[in-house]
Every structure is written in structure tokens, then in C-alpha cells.
């Protein structure tokens, strides 16, 4: 089954064709990152306008790249939420119209659940597993027992891990997105004499908190304006330590044999190394998506869409985007 | 337009909780609250505390990335908005925020963008001081906010 995936929940307008959930035939992004870089963040109206202008060229582009005609597509998968209403509407409306026109099924997928499926493009998923989603908007730890069976074990109580990087980067006068900038600056020094706090929320919880480290970074940047690289390194250490601590705890509590990472922050090398180390200690296999599929893309949407379609899940033609869409519901 | 201000200050989470209780009365629906203050001044933390006072049990996360988080209490919709990423006023259109006449609550971080759209409003300026104390000036604009501010009287 060839599934056309469509993603338009935030920055990116993206399309991809994936066969049987794991074989990527083509994928494309109409990245507006260049526009966003000018503003230092996600720019909603620009984003929505970009989606409208970009969606048809991107869909035609992936089909051409895979040497397929519209009629060669067996089903459509589209990000249903969560996200910005204006942005989601473009993908959902386009997907529904296309499916109706071609008389093929359409399914809606959860954006965060889809991120985990970037891992399905590399090798078959193994359950039960633990999943860690880390991005600019989310920091969520899930128990992943099977396709469609996810339970949130912990999530951030305030800022996301990627937000700590973005705002820390702003405090240090770096560009958006902040994650890669922090990583680059952090790797320019061998070590740091500075330290930033890791939130202690209690020994039982698997929740996260990055608001305190953000505030501390802003304060440290003001106090030590000439030690930017050391501050970046301290921030990276604090964020990675917090993520690693809860992953370690969760692996002690739940019978997972595999650990899957997903989301933009997964591109961070320091995080990857730390997760590999934990996996080794706990005797589990750790999986990272290829770097190009860590951030928003449509291949992950098509992959998850396949697994929902074969279970008979469909998006009704009168469905609206789900702006608030809790994971695991 | 007439305005009036009060200044509040806190040095601990317990004290902030008392101030959140005051705010939860002051900001009963309908209310528009525009919060300003540097990164780490405590805007999100204060909003979290006020929403808890209103009985919201959902997790209240920073809306910086998502821009708008929506909560529901009884028949009132509460919009927790963050305009940190907004670069020009035209971008506000896509957020579908409620008009000034509806019975909603709008709590908006980096909220100065909305001044022109909501004549009746509270503006809150938060400052983090050197000793980690927080300082907040609440200014009421318009009749109803002024009346409420006198009601909490300080």
C-alpha cells in the first residue's frame, strides 16, 4: 500500500510517499526556515500562507520524484493535530479533497505519535518500547506497547527542552532555531566550569521542568557575558542530564527492551551519546531516527498512517483539525 | 482613558500563590490580561498558578511554541497565549482570538501586541529583581477593570 503523507501542523509544509509503512519512496519539505530565521521564531501567518502556496507543488514534487502518478497512490495520511488551526486546516482540507477526488481512504494522525514513526523508516519497530519525544514544543516520555497503544509516563510541566535551548540561545545572542547553535557553541570548548540547575521534581515522577534552567541561563548570560560557550555547554549538560535521568528511571520501572527517540532535539550529539550510555547500562537497544527525519516531515506521517489504515481507521470527511489533541487518546 | 495601578511583590512561591489568589478574583471572566516581562520574569509561572486557582487540572505548559493553549471551565474558554514569536501585528489574525465582547478570559504573555484590540484590559509588567524577588505592576484600563482593581484595594 502506497500512502501519501501530508504534514502542515507548524513550520513545514511537507509531503512523502511511503510503501507499507517502512519503504520511503520520496519525501519533500517546503521549508520556510529561512523566513523564520529572520523573525527569531515560528511566524504563524507567514506559515499559514506558505502552507497554502506550498502544498500543491510539494505533493506534485514527491510524486514526480517517485515516478508516480496521482492514481498510483492507495491512501492519504494527514496530520490531524495538535497544532495551529490555520496551518492544520491547509493539510487536512487538501488531503480530504484529494482522497475524495481519487476515491481512496484517508486517515488522520497525531503529530507527536508520528514523530516516533521516523524510527519505522529505518527498521521494524519492536514493542514494548519506551519513547522520548523532545522538540521545541514538547518533552514527553511514553510507554509504547504496540501500534496505537501509547501511554504518557511523563512530560514537561512548563517549558519544553527545545524551548530551553531556543530561549537560552536568545539570551546568548544566537540565532533561531537555538538547538544547533547551542550545540555548535558548546562544542567549541572542551569543558565548562559553570553549572546550571537540573530541576528536582521528586524521585517518583517522570515529569520534566525546564523553566528554572531557562531563567538561570538568562541570569548567567547577564552575569558572565564573556563566557558564552561555557554557558552553552552548561545548558546542554543540564538539559541532557534531566532527560537522561527520567529515561533511566522509566527503564527501571517498565519492561521495555527498546528505546526510541524522536523530535528535533534528538539531533543533538551530546543527547545521543548520553542515551547510548544509558541504553548500555540498562541493557536495552536505543534507536535514533536519521537526522533529516528528526524534525517535522511527512514520511513519519505516511508511516504511522499506514499502520492506522490497515486497522481500518479513517478520517471522516466532515472532520476538523484537532488543535488540542492529547497523546494516547 | 482613566487608569489605575497597584504594585505587588513576592519573594517565595507561597507568596506568589497568595498573589495568584488575588489575580484569580481580579481576572474573573470576562477579562483580558496582557503580561510583559523579560525571559524568566515569571509570566508563565503566575498564569499556571492562577489557572490552578480556577480549578484547571490539565497540565499548563508554556505556549511559546504552540502560540495558543485553550482551557475550558464551565462555559468559559480560557486562552493562554504567548506572542513571544510574533514579529508583526498582521500575524495575529491566524490565532483566531476572541473579540472583546465575548465572555472569555485571555491571558497573554508578551501581550503588548493586543493593546489596540482590547480597550478594557489589565496590563501587568513583571520584573525579576537581583535578589530573585518578583515585582508586578498591574494597571487597569477601562471602567470594569478599574472597578475590580478598587475592589481588591491595596
PDB file of C-alpha atoms in Angstrom, chain B:
ATOM      1  CA  UNK B   1      -8.695  56.983  29.425  1.00  0.00           C
ATOM      2  CA  UNK B   2      -8.564  56.590  33.214  1.00  0.00           C
ATOM      3  CA  UNK B   3      -6.100  54.119  34.554  1.00  0.00           C
ATOM      4  CA  UNK B   4      -5.010  52.964  37.988  1.00  0.00           C
ATOM      5  CA  UNK B   5      -2.195  50.719  39.132  1.00  0.00           C
ATOM      6  CA  UNK B   6      -1.217  48.510  42.018  1.00  0.00           C
ATOM      7  CA  UNK B   7       2.189  47.057  42.710  1.00  0.00           C
ATOM      8  CA  UNK B   8       2.695  43.576  44.082  1.00  0.00           C
ATOM      9  CA  UNK B   9       5.879  41.884  45.163  1.00  0.00           C
ATOM     10  CA  UNK B  10       6.801  38.338  46.120  1.00  0.00           C
ATOM     11  CA  UNK B  11       9.921  36.508  47.203  1.00  0.00           C
ATOM     12  CA  UNK B  12       8.648  32.934  47.524  1.00  0.00           C
ATOM     13  CA  UNK B  13       6.295  30.541  45.763  1.00  0.00           C
ATOM     14  CA  UNK B  14       3.979  30.698  48.793  1.00  0.00           C
ATOM     15  CA  UNK B  15       3.720  34.472  48.447  1.00  0.00           C
ATOM     16  CA  UNK B  16       3.192  34.150  44.724  1.00  0.00           C
ATOM     17  CA  UNK B  17       0.327  31.781  45.458  1.00  0.00           C
ATOM     18  CA  UNK B  18      -1.389  34.478  47.540  1.00  0.00           C
ATOM     19  CA  UNK B  19      -0.928  36.936  44.697  1.00  0.00           C
ATOM     20  CA  UNK B  20      -2.323  34.369  42.275  1.00  0.00           C
ATOM     21  CA  UNK B  21      -5.408  34.189  44.522  1.00  0.00           C
ATOM     22  CA  UNK B  22      -5.830  37.961  44.221  1.00  0.00           C
ATOM     23  CA  UNK B  23      -5.366  37.764  40.463  1.00  0.00           C
ATOM     24  CA  UNK B  24      -7.883  34.938  40.181  1.00  0.00           C
ATOM     25  CA  UNK B  25     -10.508  37.328  41.613  1.00  0.00           C
ATOM     26  CA  UNK B  26      -9.334  40.315  39.608  1.00  0.00           C
ATOM     27  CA  UNK B  27      -9.288  38.376  36.343  1.00  0.00           C
ATOM     28  CA  UNK B  28     -12.701  36.690  36.571  1.00  0.00           C
ATOM     29  CA  UNK B  29     -14.334  36.360  33.138  1.00  0.00           C
ATOM     30  CA  UNK B  30     -14.567  38.368  31.064  1.00  0.00           C
ATOM     31  CA  UNK B  31     -11.002  39.623  31.304  1.00  0.00           C
ATOM     32  CA  UNK B  32      -8.101  40.461  29.079  1.00  0.00           C
ATOM     33  CA  UNK B  33      -4.698  40.334  30.760  1.00  0.00           C
ATOM     34  CA  UNK B  34      -1.570  41.354  28.887  1.00  0.00           C
ATOM     35  CA  UNK B  35       1.639  40.252  30.595  1.00  0.00           C
ATOM     36  CA  UNK B  36       5.063  41.674  29.886  1.00  0.00           C
ATOM     37  CA  UNK B  37       8.470  40.914  31.362  1.00  0.00           C
ATOM     38  CA  UNK B  38      11.856  39.553  30.300  1.00  0.00           C
ATOM     39  CA  UNK B  39      12.645  35.859  29.824  1.00  0.00           C
ATOM     40  CA  UNK B  40      12.441  34.275  33.273  1.00  0.00           C
ATOM     41  CA  UNK B  41      10.411  37.082  34.890  1.00  0.00           C
ATOM     42  CA  UNK B  42       7.736  34.576  35.922  1.00  0.00           C
ATOM     43  CA  UNK B  43       4.861  35.152  33.473  1.00  0.00           C
ATOM     44  CA  UNK B  44       4.101  31.510  32.753  1.00  0.00           C
ATOM     45  CA  UNK B  45       4.520  30.530  36.406  1.00  0.00           C
ATOM     46  CA  UNK B  46       1.986  33.153  37.501  1.00  0.00           C
ATOM     47  CA  UNK B  47      -0.511  32.112  34.807  1.00  0.00           C
ATOM     48  CA  UNK B  48      -0.123  28.476  35.892  1.00  0.00           C
ATOM     49  CA  UNK B  49      -0.914  29.415  39.495  1.00  0.00           C
ATOM     50  CA  UNK B  50      -3.978  31.473  38.540  1.00  0.00           C
ATOM     51  CA  UNK B  51      -5.365  28.721  36.297  1.00  0.00           C
ATOM     52  CA  UNK B  52      -4.967  26.245  39.159  1.00  0.00           C
ATOM     53  CA  UNK B  53      -6.956  28.604  41.417  1.00  0.00           C
ATOM     54  CA  UNK B  54      -9.745  28.401  38.872  1.00  0.00           C
ATOM     55  CA  UNK B  55      -9.729  24.639  39.184  1.00  0.00           C
ATOM     56  CA  UNK B  56      -7.990  23.709  35.946  1.00  0.00           C
ATOM     57  CA  UNK B  57      -6.381  20.345  36.425  1.00  0.00           C
ATOM     58  CA  UNK B  58      -4.842  19.950  32.992  1.00  0.00           C
ATOM     59  CA  UNK B  59      -1.127  20.329  32.660  1.00  0.00           C
ATOM     60  CA  UNK B  60      -0.402  24.002  31.972  1.00  0.00           C
ATOM     61  CA  UNK B  61       2.632  24.177  29.736  1.00  0.00           C
ATOM     62  CA  UNK B  62       4.406  27.088  28.142  1.00  0.00           C
ATOM     63  CA  UNK B  63       2.531  28.072  24.970  1.00  0.00           C
ATOM     64  CA  UNK B  64       5.639  29.630  23.372  1.00  0.00           C
ATOM     65  CA  UNK B  65       5.905  27.033  20.628  1.00  0.00           C
ATOM     66  CA  UNK B  66       2.193  26.342  20.076  1.00  0.00           C
ATOM     67  CA  UNK B  67       1.212  30.048  20.498  1.00  0.00           C
ATOM     68  CA  UNK B  68      -2.269  29.325  21.906  1.00  0.00           C
ATOM     69  CA  UNK B  69      -3.399  26.838  24.568  1.00  0.00           C
ATOM     70  CA  UNK B  70      -7.115  26.613  25.286  1.00  0.00           C
ATOM     71  CA  UNK B  71      -8.726  25.535  28.585  1.00  0.00           C
ATOM     72  CA  UNK B  72     -12.381  25.199  29.454  1.00  0.00           C
ATOM     73  CA  UNK B  73     -14.061  25.860  32.808  1.00  0.00           C
ATOM     74  CA  UNK B  74     -17.844  25.505  32.839  1.00  0.00           C
ATOM     75  CA  UNK B  75     -18.933  27.692  29.955  1.00  0.00           C
ATOM     76  CA  UNK B  76     -15.871  29.878  29.847  1.00  0.00           C
ATOM     77  CA  UNK B  77     -12.990  29.415  27.471  1.00  0.00           C
ATOM     78  CA  UNK B  78      -9.600  30.465  28.742  1.00  0.00           C
ATOM     79  CA  UNK B  79      -6.965  31.344  26.190  1.00  0.00           C
ATOM     80  CA  UNK B  80      -3.367  31.130  27.366  1.00  0.00           C
ATOM     81  CA  UNK B  81      -1.472  32.863  24.598  1.00  0.00           C
ATOM     82  CA  UNK B  82       2.220  33.566  24.074  1.00  0.00           C
ATOM     83  CA  UNK B  83       3.208  36.157  21.474  1.00  0.00           C
ATOM     84  CA  UNK B  84       6.970  35.755  22.031  1.00  0.00           C
ATOM     85  CA  UNK B  85       7.397  34.636  18.420  1.00  0.00           C
ATOM     86  CA  UNK B  86       5.203  37.274  16.835  1.00  0.00           C
ATOM     87  CA  UNK B  87       7.037  39.766  14.665  1.00  0.00           C
ATOM     88  CA  UNK B  88       4.212  41.906  13.281  1.00  0.00           C
ATOM     89  CA  UNK B  89       0.573  42.607  14.125  1.00  0.00           C
ATOM     90  CA  UNK B  90      -0.774  41.106  10.900  1.00  0.00           C
ATOM     91  CA  UNK B  91       0.311  37.683  12.154  1.00  0.00           C
ATOM     92  CA  UNK B  92      -2.220  37.804  14.979  1.00  0.00           C
ATOM     93  CA  UNK B  93      -5.086  37.130  12.575  1.00  0.00           C
ATOM     94  CA  UNK B  94      -4.367  33.437  12.241  1.00  0.00           C
ATOM     95  CA  UNK B  95      -4.638  32.891  16.018  1.00  0.00           C
ATOM     96  CA  UNK B  96      -8.448  33.310  15.995  1.00  0.00           C
ATOM     97  CA  UNK B  97      -8.561  35.060  19.371  1.00  0.00           C
ATOM     98  CA  UNK B  98     -11.985  36.052  20.768  1.00  0.00           C
ATOM     99  CA  UNK B  99     -13.427  39.531  20.291  1.00  0.00           C
ATOM    100  CA  UNK B 100     -13.557  41.966  23.247  1.00  0.00           C
ATOM    101  CA  UNK B 101     -17.304  41.494  23.734  1.00  0.00           C
ATOM    102  CA  UNK B 102     -17.360  37.759  24.419  1.00  0.00           C
ATOM    103  CA  UNK B 103     -17.306  36.211  27.861  1.00  0.00           C
ATOM    104  CA  UNK B 104     -13.830  34.765  27.729  1.00  0.00           C
ATOM    105  CA  UNK B 105     -10.532  35.074  29.508  1.00  0.00           C
ATOM    106  CA  UNK B 106      -7.428  35.966  27.574  1.00  0.00           C
ATOM    107  CA  UNK B 107      -4.107  35.638  29.412  1.00  0.00           C
ATOM    108  CA  UNK B 108      -1.432  36.796  27.007  1.00  0.00           C
ATOM    109  CA  UNK B 109       2.322  36.636  27.542  1.00  0.00           C
ATOM    110  CA  UNK B 110       4.300  39.219  25.547  1.00  0.00           C
ATOM    111  CA  UNK B 111       0.837  40.717  25.180  1.00  0.00           C
ATOM    112  CA  UNK B 112       1.594  44.288  24.057  1.00  0.00           C
ATOM    113  CA  UNK B 113       0.538  43.348  20.521  1.00  0.00           C
ATOM    114  CA  UNK B 114      -3.082  43.243  21.669  1.00  0.00           C
ATOM    115  CA  UNK B 115      -3.317  46.673  23.362  1.00  0.00           C
ATOM    116  CA  UNK B 116      -5.192  48.275  20.489  1.00  0.00           C
ATOM    117  CA  UNK B 117      -7.708  45.454  20.182  1.00  0.00           C
ATOM    118  CA  UNK B 118      -8.898  45.384  23.808  1.00  0.00           C
ATOM    119  CA  UNK B 119      -9.678  48.782  25.406  1.00  0.00           C
ATOM    120  CA  UNK B 120     -10.843  47.116  28.664  1.00  0.00           C
ATOM    121  CA  UNK B 121      -7.851  45.236  29.980  1.00  0.00           C
ATOM    122  CA  UNK B 122      -5.237  44.683  32.637  1.00  0.00           C
ATOM    123  CA  UNK B 123      -1.608  45.199  31.783  1.00  0.00           C
ATOM    124  CA  UNK B 124       0.936  43.502  34.009  1.00  0.00           C
ATOM    125  CA  UNK B 125       4.620  44.304  33.994  1.00  0.00           C
ATOM    126  CA  UNK B 126       6.721  41.647  35.723  1.00  0.00           C
ATOM    127  CA  UNK B 127      10.296  42.228  36.785  1.00  0.00           C
ATOM    128  CA  UNK B 128      12.771  39.798  38.233  1.00  0.00           C
ATOM    129  CA  UNK B 129      14.989  41.599  40.713  1.00  0.00           C
ATOM    130  CA  UNK B 130      18.597  40.967  41.598  1.00  0.00           C
ATOM    131  CA  UNK B 131      17.647  39.120  44.795  1.00  0.00           C
ATOM    132  CA  UNK B 132      15.283  36.854  42.763  1.00  0.00           C
ATOM    133  CA  UNK B 133      12.236  38.698  44.127  1.00  0.00           C
ATOM    134  CA  UNK B 134       9.446  39.336  41.616  1.00  0.00           C
ATOM    135  CA  UNK B 135       7.749  42.637  41.186  1.00  0.00           C
ATOM    136  CA  UNK B 136       4.497  43.153  39.278  1.00  0.00           C
ATOM    137  CA  UNK B 137       2.675  46.356  38.394  1.00  0.00           C
ATOM    138  CA  UNK B 138      -0.942  45.745  37.388  1.00  0.00           C
ATOM    139  CA  UNK B 139      -2.571  48.603  35.504  1.00  0.00           C
ATOM    140  CA  UNK B 140      -6.306  48.639  34.842  1.00  0.00           C
ATOM    141  CA  UNK B 141      -7.664  50.223  31.649  1.00  0.00           C
ATOM    142  CA  UNK B 142     -11.399  50.892  31.253  1.00  0.00           C
ATOM    143  CA  UNK B 143     -14.328  51.019  33.653  1.00  0.00           C
ATOM    144  CA  UNK B 144     -14.791  47.394  34.648  1.00  0.00           C
ATOM    145  CA  UNK B 145     -11.089  46.657  35.243  1.00  0.00           C
ATOM    146  CA  UNK B 146     -10.832  49.914  37.269  1.00  0.00           C
ATOM    147  CA  UNK B 147     -13.816  48.904  39.400  1.00  0.00           C
ATOM    148  CA  UNK B 148     -12.300  45.497  40.046  1.00  0.00           C
ATOM    149  CA  UNK B 149      -8.911  46.924  40.914  1.00  0.00           C
ATOM    150  CA  UNK B 150     -10.528  49.194  43.519  1.00  0.00           C
ATOM    151  CA  UNK B 151     -12.356  46.140  44.841  1.00  0.00           C
ATOM    152  CA  UNK B 152      -9.164  44.252  45.679  1.00  0.00           C
ATOM    153  CA  UNK B 153      -7.886  47.549  47.149  1.00  0.00           C
ATOM    154  CA  UNK B 154      -4.279  47.780  48.143  1.00  0.00           C
TER     155      UNK B 154
END
